[in-house]
XYZ file of C-alpha atoms in Angstrom:
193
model
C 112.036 -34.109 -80.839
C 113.785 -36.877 -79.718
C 113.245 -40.794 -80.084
C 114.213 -43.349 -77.847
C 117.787 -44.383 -77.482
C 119.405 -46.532 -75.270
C 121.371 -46.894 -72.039
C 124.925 -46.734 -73.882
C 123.714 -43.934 -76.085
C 122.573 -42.187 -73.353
C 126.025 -42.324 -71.982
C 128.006 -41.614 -74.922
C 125.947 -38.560 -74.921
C 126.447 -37.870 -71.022
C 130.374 -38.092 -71.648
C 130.290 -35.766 -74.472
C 128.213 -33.176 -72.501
C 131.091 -33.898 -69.302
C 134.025 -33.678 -71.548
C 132.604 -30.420 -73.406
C 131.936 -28.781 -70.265
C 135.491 -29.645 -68.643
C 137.456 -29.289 -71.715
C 135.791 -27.623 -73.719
C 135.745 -29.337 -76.464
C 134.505 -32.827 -77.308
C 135.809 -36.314 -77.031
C 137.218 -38.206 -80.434
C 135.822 -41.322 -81.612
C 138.418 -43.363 -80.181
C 138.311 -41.488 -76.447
C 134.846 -42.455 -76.515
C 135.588 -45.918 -77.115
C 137.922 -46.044 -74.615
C 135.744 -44.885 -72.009
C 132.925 -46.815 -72.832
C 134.979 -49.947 -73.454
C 133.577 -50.272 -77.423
C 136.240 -51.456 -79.385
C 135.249 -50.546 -82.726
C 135.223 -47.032 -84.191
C 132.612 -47.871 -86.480
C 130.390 -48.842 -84.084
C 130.507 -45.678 -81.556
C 130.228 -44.176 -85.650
C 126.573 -45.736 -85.474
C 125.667 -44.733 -81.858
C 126.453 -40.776 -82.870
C 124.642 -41.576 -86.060
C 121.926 -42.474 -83.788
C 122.130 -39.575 -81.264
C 122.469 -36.941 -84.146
C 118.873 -38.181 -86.038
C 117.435 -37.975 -82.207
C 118.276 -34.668 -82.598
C 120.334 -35.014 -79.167
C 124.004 -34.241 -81.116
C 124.995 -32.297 -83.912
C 127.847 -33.573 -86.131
C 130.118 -31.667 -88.518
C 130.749 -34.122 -91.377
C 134.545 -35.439 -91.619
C 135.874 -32.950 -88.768
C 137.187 -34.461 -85.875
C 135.640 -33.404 -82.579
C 133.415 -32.336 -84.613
C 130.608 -32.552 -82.108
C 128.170 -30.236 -80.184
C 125.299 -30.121 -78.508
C 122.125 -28.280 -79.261
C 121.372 -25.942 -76.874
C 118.424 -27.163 -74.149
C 115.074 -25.777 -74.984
C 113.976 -24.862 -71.432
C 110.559 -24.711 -69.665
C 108.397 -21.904 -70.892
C 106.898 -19.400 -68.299
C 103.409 -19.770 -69.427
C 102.529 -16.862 -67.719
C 100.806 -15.700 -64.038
C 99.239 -17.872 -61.336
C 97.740 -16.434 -58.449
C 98.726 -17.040 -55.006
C 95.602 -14.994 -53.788
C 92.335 -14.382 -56.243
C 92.659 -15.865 -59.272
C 94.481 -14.837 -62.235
C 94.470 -16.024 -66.004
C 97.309 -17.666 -66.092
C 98.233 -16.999 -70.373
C 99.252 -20.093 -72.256
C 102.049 -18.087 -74.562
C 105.078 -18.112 -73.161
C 106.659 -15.117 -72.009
C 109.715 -16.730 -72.107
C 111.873 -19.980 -71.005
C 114.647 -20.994 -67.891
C 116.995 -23.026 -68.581
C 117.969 -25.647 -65.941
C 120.201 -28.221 -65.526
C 118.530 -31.781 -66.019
C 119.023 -32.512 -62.289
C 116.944 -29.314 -61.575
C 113.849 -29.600 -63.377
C 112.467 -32.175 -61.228
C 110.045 -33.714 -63.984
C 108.600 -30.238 -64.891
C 106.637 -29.023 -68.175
C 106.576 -25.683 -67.539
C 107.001 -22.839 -65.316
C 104.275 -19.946 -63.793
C 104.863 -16.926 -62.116
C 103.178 -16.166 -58.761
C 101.038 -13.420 -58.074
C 99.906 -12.550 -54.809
C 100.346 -13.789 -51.467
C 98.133 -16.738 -50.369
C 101.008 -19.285 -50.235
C 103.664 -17.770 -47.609
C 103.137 -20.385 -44.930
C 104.758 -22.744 -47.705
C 107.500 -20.578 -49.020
C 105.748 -19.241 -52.106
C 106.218 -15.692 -52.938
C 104.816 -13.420 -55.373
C 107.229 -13.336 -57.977
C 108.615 -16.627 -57.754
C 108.505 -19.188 -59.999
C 106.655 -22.470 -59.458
C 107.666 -25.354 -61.766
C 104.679 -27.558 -62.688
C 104.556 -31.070 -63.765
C 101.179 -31.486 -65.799
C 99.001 -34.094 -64.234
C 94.893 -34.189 -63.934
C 95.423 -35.616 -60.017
C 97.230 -34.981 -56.780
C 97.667 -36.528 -53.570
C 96.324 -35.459 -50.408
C 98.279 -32.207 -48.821
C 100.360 -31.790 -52.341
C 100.378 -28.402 -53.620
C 98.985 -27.893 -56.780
C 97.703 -25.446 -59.805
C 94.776 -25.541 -60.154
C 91.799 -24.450 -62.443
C 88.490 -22.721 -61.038
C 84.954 -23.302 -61.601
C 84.804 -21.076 -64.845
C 87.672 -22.917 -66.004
C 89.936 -19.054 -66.779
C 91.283 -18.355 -63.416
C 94.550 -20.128 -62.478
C 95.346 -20.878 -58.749
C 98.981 -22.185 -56.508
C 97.100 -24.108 -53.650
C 97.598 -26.913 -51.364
C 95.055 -29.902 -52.298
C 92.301 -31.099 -49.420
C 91.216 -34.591 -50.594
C 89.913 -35.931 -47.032
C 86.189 -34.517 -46.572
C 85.373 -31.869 -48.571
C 87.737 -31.341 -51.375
C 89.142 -27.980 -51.314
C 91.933 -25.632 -52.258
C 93.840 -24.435 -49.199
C 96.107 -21.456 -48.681
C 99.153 -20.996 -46.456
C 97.666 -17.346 -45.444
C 95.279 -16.989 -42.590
C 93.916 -14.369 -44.173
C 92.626 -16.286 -47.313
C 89.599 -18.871 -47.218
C 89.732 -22.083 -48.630
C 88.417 -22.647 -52.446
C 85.345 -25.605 -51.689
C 83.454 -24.719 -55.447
C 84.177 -26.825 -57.810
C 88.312 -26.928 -59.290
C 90.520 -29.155 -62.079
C 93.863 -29.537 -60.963
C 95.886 -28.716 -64.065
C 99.192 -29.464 -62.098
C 101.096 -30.081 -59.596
C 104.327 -28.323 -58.251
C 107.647 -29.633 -57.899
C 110.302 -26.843 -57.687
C 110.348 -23.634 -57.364
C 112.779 -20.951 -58.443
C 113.549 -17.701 -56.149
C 115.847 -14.145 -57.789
C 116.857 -11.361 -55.563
């Protein structure tokens, strides 16, 4: 969606997002000058120019303030993982969360637990795990992970030292020694009432 921009692009966009969400409205050309200490007009011209073909602004031609900013796409809930037996976890999403930047910790999507193996770690059925996509984990990480037949997706806590395994937080659940992909790992999570 987006290409790279730079630092002081970044920022022009970070004080239009601050400025539209305590005004409510954005900055002009020349308040974002000002606070950015760019002295020409033309050039913070360029820098939206830039930000708008990112796709990270959208401009209404000659209009002053004539800013916004498109709305954040959110992670998808990409369906069930189990916290228990496995469960196909469905690659359509059922739908998305939006979070602040500051929340999403690095994630690419979000899964909803099922079941009951993780409760010595805080995980719930129901909750919502957010899940960075990576093929490795550390040691003691918790982690999504993909059984032996490759369908069934697990929340478990990764054993690297001795015999690799997937470990629950549930007494009452043994650990997973046959063969597993991680798929993920799991860096928030996200609780309703």
């Amino acid at each position: 969606m987006s290409k790279e921009i730079t630092e002081l692009q970044q920022r022009i966009r970070d004080f239009i997002e601050a400025s539209i969400e305590e005004k409510g409205y954005p900055p002009s050309i020349r308040e974002i000058g000002r606070r950015l200490r760019i002295t020409s007009p033309s050039s913070v011209a360029y820098h939206l120019r830039v930000l708008e073909a990112a796709g990270l602004l959208k401009r209404e031609g000659a209009i002053s303030r004539g800013m916004t900013l498109p709305a954040p796409l959110g992670l998808p809930i990409l369906g069930r993982v189990a916290a228990g037996s496995g469960v196909i976890a469905a690659e359509d999403a059922e739908g998305h969360v939006h979070l602040d930047k500051d929340l999403r910790r690095g994630a690419d999507y979000i899964l909803r637990v099922k079941g009951d193996s993780m409760t010595g770690a805080g995980i719930m059925e129901g909750d919502l795990v957010q899940v960075r996509r990576q093929d490795d984990a550390k040691d003691g990480e918790i982690v999504v992970a993909l059984t032996a037949d490759g369908e069934e997706g697990v929340v478990k806590r990764l054993r690297r030292k001795g015999t690799p395994a997937l470990l629950s937080e549930n007494p009452a659940y043994e650990p997973i020694t046959a063969a597993f992909q991680v798929v993920g790992k799991v860096v928030g999570l996200l609780r309703s009432y």
